[in-house]
Short mmCIF file of N, CA and C in Angstrom, two decimals:
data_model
loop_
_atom_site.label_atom_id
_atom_site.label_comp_id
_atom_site.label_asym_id
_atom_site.label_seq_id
_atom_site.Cartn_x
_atom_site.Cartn_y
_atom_site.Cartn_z
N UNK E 1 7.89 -6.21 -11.36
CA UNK E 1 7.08 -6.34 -10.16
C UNK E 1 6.22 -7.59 -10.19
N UNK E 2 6.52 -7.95 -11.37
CA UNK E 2 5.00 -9.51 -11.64
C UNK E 2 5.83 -10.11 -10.29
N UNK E 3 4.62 -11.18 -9.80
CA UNK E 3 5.15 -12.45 -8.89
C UNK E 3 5.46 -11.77 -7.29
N UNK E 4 5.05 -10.42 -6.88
CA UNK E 4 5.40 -9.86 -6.27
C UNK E 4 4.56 -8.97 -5.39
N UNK E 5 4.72 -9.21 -3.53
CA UNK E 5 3.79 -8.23 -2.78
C UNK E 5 4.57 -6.82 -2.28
N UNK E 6 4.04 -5.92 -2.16
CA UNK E 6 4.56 -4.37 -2.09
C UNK E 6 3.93 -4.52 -0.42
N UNK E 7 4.87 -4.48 0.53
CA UNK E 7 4.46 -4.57 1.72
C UNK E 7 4.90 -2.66 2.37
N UNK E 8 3.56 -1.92 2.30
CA UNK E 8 3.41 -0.36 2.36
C UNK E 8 3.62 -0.33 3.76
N UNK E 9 4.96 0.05 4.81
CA UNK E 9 4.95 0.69 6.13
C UNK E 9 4.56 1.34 6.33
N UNK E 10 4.54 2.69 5.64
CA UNK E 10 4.46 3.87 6.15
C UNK E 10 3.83 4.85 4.93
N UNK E 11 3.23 6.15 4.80
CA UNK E 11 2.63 6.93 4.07
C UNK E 11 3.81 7.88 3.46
N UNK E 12 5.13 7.49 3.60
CA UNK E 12 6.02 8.26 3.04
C UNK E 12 6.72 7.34 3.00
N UNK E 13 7.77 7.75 1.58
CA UNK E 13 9.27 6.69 1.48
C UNK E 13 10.82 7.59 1.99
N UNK E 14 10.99 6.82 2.64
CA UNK E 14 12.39 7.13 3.14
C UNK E 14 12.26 7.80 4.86
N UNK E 15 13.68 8.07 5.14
CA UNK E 15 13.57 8.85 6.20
C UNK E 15 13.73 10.60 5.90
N UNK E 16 13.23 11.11 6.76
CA UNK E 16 13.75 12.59 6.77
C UNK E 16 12.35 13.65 6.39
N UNK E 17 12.39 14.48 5.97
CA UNK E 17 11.83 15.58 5.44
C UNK E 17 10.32 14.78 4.95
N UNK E 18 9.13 15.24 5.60
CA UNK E 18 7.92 14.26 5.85
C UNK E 18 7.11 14.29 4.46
N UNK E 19 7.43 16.09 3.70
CA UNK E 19 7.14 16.12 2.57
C UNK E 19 7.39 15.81 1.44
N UNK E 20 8.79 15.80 1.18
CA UNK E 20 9.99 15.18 -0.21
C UNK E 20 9.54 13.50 0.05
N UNK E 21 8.98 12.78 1.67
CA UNK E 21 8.83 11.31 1.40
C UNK E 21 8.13 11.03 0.69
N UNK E 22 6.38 12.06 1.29
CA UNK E 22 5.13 11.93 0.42
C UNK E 22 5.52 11.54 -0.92
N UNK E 23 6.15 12.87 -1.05
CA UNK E 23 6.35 12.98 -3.04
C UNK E 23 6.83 12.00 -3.47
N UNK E 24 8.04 11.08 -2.61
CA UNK E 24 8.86 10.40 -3.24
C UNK E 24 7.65 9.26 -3.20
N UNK E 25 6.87 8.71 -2.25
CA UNK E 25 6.25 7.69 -2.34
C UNK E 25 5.23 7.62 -3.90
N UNK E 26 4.40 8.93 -4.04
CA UNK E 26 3.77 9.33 -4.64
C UNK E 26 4.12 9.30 -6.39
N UNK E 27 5.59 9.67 -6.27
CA UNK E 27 6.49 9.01 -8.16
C UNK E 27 6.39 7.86 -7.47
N UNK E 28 6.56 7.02 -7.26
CA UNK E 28 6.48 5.74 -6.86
C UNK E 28 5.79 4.67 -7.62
N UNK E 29 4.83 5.50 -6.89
CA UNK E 29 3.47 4.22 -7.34
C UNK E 29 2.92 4.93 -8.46
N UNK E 30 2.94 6.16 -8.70
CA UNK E 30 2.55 6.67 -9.94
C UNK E 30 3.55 6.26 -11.23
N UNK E 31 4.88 5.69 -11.49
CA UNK E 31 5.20 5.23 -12.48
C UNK E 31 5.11 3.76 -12.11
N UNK E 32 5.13 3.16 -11.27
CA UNK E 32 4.21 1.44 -10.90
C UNK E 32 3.19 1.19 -11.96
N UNK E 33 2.12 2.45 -11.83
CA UNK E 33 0.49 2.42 -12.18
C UNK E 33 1.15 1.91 -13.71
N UNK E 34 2.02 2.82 -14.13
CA UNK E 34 2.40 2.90 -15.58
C UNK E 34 2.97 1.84 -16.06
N UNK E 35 3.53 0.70 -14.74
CA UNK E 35 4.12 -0.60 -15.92
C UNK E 35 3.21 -1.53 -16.41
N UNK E 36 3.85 -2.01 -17.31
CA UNK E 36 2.71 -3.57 -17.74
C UNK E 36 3.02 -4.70 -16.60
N UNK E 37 4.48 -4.84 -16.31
CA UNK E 37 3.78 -5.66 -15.24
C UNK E 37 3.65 -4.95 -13.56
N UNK E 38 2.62 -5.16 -13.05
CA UNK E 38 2.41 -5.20 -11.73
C UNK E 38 2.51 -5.99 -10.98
N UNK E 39 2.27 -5.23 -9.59
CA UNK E 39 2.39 -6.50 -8.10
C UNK E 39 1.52 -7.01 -8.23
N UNK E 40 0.99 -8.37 -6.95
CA UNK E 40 0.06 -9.22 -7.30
C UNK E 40 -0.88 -8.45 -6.36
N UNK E 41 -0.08 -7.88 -4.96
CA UNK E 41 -0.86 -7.28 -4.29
C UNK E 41 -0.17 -6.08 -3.15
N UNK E 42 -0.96 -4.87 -2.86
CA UNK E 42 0.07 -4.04 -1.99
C UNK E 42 -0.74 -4.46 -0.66
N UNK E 43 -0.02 -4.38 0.30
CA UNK E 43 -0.41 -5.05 1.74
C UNK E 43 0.03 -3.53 2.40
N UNK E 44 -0.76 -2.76 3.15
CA UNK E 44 -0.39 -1.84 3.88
C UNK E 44 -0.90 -2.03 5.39
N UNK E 45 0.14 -1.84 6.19
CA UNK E 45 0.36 -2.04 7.54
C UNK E 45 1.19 -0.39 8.64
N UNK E 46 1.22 -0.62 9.68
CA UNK E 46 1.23 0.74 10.28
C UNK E 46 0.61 2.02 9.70
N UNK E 47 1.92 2.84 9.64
CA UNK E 47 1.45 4.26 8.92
C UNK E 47 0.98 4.06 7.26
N UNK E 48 1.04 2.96 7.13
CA UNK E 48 1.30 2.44 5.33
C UNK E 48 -0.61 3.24 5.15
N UNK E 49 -1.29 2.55 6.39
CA UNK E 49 -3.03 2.80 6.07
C UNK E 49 -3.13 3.77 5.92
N UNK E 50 -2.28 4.96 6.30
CA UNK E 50 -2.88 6.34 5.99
C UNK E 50 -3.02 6.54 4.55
N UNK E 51 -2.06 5.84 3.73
CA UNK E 51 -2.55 6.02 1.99
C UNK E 51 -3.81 5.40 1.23
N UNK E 52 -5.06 4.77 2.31
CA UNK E 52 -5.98 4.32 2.04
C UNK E 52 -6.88 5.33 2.09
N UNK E 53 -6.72 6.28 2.71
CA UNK E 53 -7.98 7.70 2.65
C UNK E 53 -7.59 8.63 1.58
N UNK E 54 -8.85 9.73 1.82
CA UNK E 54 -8.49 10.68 0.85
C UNK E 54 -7.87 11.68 1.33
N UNK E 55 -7.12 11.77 2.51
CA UNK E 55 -6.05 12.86 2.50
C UNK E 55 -5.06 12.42 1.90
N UNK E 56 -4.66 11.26 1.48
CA UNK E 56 -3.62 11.15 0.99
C UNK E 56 -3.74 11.17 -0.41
N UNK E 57 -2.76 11.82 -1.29
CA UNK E 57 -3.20 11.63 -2.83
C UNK E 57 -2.66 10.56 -2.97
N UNK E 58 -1.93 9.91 -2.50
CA UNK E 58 -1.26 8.70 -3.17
C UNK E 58 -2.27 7.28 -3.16
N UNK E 59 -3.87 7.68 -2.48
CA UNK E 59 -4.82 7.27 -2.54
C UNK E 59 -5.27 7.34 -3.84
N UNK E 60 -5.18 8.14 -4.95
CA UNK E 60 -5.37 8.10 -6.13
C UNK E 60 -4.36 7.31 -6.65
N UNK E 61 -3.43 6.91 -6.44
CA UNK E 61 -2.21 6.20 -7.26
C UNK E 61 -3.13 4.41 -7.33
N UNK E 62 -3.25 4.54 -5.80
CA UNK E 62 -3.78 2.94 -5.53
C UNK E 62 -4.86 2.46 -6.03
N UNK E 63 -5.92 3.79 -6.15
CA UNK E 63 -7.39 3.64 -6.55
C UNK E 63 -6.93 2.83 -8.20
N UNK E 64 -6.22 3.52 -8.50
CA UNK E 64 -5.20 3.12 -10.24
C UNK E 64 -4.71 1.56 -10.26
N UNK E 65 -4.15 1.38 -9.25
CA UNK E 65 -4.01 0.23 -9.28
C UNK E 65 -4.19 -1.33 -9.10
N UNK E 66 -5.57 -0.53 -8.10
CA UNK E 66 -6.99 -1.52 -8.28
C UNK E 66 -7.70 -1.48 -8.99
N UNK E 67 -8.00 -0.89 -9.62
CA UNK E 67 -8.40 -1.24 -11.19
C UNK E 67 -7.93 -1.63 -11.93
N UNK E 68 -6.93 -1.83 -12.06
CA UNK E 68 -5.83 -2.74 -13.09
C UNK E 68 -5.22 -3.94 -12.78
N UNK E 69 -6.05 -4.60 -11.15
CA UNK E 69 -6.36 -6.16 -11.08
C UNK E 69 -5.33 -6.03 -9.71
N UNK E 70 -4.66 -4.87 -9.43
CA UNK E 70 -3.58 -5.09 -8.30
C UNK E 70 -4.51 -5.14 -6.55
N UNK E 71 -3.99 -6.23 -5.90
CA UNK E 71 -5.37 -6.03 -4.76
C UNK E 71 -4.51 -5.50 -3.73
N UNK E 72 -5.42 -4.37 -3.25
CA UNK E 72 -4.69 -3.24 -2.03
C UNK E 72 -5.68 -4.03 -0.76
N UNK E 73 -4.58 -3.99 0.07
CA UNK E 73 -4.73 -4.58 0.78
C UNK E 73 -4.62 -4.12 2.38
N UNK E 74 -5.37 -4.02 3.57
CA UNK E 74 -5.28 -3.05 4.56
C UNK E 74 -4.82 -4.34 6.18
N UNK E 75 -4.23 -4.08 6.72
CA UNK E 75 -4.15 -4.69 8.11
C UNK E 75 -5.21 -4.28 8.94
N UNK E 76 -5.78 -5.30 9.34
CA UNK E 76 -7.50 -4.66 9.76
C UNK E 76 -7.23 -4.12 11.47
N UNK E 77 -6.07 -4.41 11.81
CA UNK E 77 -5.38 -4.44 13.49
C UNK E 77 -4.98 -2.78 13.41
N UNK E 78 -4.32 -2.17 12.36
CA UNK E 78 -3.72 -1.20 12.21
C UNK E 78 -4.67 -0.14 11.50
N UNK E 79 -5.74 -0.20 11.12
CA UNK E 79 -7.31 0.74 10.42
C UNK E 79 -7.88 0.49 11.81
N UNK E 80 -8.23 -0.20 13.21
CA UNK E 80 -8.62 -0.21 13.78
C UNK E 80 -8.23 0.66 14.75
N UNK E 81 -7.03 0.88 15.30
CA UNK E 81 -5.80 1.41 15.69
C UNK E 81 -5.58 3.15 16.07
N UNK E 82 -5.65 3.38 14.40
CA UNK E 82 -5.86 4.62 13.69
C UNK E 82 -7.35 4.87 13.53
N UNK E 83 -8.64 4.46 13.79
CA UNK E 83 -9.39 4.75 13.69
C UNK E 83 -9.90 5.14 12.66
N UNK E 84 -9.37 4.45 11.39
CA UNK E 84 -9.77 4.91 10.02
C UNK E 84 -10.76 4.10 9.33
N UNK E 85 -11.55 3.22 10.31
CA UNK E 85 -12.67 2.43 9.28
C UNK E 85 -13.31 3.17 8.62
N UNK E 86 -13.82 4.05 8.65
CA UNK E 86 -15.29 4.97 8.05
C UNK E 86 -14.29 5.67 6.82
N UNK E 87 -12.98 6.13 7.22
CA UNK E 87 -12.33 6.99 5.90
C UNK E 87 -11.34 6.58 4.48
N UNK E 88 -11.33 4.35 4.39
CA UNK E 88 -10.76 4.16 3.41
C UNK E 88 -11.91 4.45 2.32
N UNK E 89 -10.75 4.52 1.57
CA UNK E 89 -11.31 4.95 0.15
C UNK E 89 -11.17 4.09 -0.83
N UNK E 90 -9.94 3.11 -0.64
CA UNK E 90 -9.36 1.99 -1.50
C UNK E 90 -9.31 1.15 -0.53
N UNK E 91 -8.76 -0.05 -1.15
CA UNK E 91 -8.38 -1.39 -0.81
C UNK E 91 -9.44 -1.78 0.32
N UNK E 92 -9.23 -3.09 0.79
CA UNK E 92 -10.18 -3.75 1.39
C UNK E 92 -9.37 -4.48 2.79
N UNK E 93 -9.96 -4.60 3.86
CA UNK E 93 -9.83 -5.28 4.88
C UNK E 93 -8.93 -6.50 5.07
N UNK E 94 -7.82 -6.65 5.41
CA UNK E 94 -7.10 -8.05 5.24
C UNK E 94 -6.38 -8.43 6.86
N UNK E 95 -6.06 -9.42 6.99
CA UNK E 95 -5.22 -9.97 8.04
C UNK E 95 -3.94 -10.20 8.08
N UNK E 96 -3.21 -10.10 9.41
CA UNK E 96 -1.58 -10.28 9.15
C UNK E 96 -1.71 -12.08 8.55
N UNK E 97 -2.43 -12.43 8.72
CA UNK E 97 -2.52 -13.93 8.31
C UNK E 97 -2.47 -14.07 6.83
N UNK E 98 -3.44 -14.06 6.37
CA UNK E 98 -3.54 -13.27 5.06
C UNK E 98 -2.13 -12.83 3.96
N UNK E 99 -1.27 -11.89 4.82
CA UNK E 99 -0.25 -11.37 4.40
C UNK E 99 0.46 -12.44 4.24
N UNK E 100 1.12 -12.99 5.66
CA UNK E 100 1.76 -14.58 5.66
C UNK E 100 1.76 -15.21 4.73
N UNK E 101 0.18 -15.39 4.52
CA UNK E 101 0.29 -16.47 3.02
C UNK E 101 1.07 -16.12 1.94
N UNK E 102 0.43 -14.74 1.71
CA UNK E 102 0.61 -13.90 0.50
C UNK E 102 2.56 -13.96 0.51
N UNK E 103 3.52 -13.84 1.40
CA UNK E 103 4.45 -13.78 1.43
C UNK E 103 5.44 -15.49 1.71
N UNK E 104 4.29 -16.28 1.55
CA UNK E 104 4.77 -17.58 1.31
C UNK E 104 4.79 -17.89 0.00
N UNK E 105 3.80 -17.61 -0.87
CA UNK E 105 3.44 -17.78 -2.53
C UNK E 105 4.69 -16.87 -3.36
N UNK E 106 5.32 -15.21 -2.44
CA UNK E 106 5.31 -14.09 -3.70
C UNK E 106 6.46 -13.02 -3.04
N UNK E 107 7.59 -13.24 -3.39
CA UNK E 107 8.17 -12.35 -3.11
C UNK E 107 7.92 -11.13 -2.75
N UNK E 108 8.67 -10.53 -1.75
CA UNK E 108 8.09 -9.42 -0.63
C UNK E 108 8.71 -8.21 -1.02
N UNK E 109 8.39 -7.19 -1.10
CA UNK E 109 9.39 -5.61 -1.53
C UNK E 109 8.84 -4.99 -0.12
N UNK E 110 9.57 -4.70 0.50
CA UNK E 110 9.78 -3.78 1.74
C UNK E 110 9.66 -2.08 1.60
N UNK E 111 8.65 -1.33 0.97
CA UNK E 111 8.65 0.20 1.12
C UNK E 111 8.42 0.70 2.87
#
């Protein structure tokens, strides 16, 4: 994952069954937390922001991975949107601009 942005769509991976996505997202980033190398940064956009609060546990995965230097990263258009300013818990405020850059410097992974 070194050299690399985790661009988060949505609060689940895959299509289908809303719960098996959670989970699947959730091994995810929970064996991520576990490599030595990490992304440089996760960029979450649409449904991706819902894993910035604390209903989501996979909010604990990220909290993990900002502490270990990875910068979570929120679309400030899409927390505005959803009405979730008051309920992140992780990562910090960013711009689709922002992202741009970030995906000019660093190869992009599409979840």
């Amino acid at each position: 994952m070194k050299n690399r942005v985790i661009l988060l769509q949505s609060d689940r991976l895959g299509t289908g069954d809303e719960e098996l996505g959670e989970a699947l997202l959730e091994n995810f980033f929970t064996i991520l937390k576990q490599e030595e190398e990490k992304p440089v940064a996760i960029f979450c956009l649409n449904r991706g922001v819902f894993t910035l609060t604390a209903k989501s546990v996979i909010s604990l995965q990220l909290k993990a991975l900002e502490k270990s230097g990875v910068s979570i990263l929120a679309c400030k258009t899409c927390i505005d949107y959803y009405g979730l300013q008051d309920q992140m818990t992780v990562g910090e405020l960013s711009s689709m601009k922002h992202f741009i850059e970030l995906a000019n410097q660093y190869e992009v992974l599409t979840l």
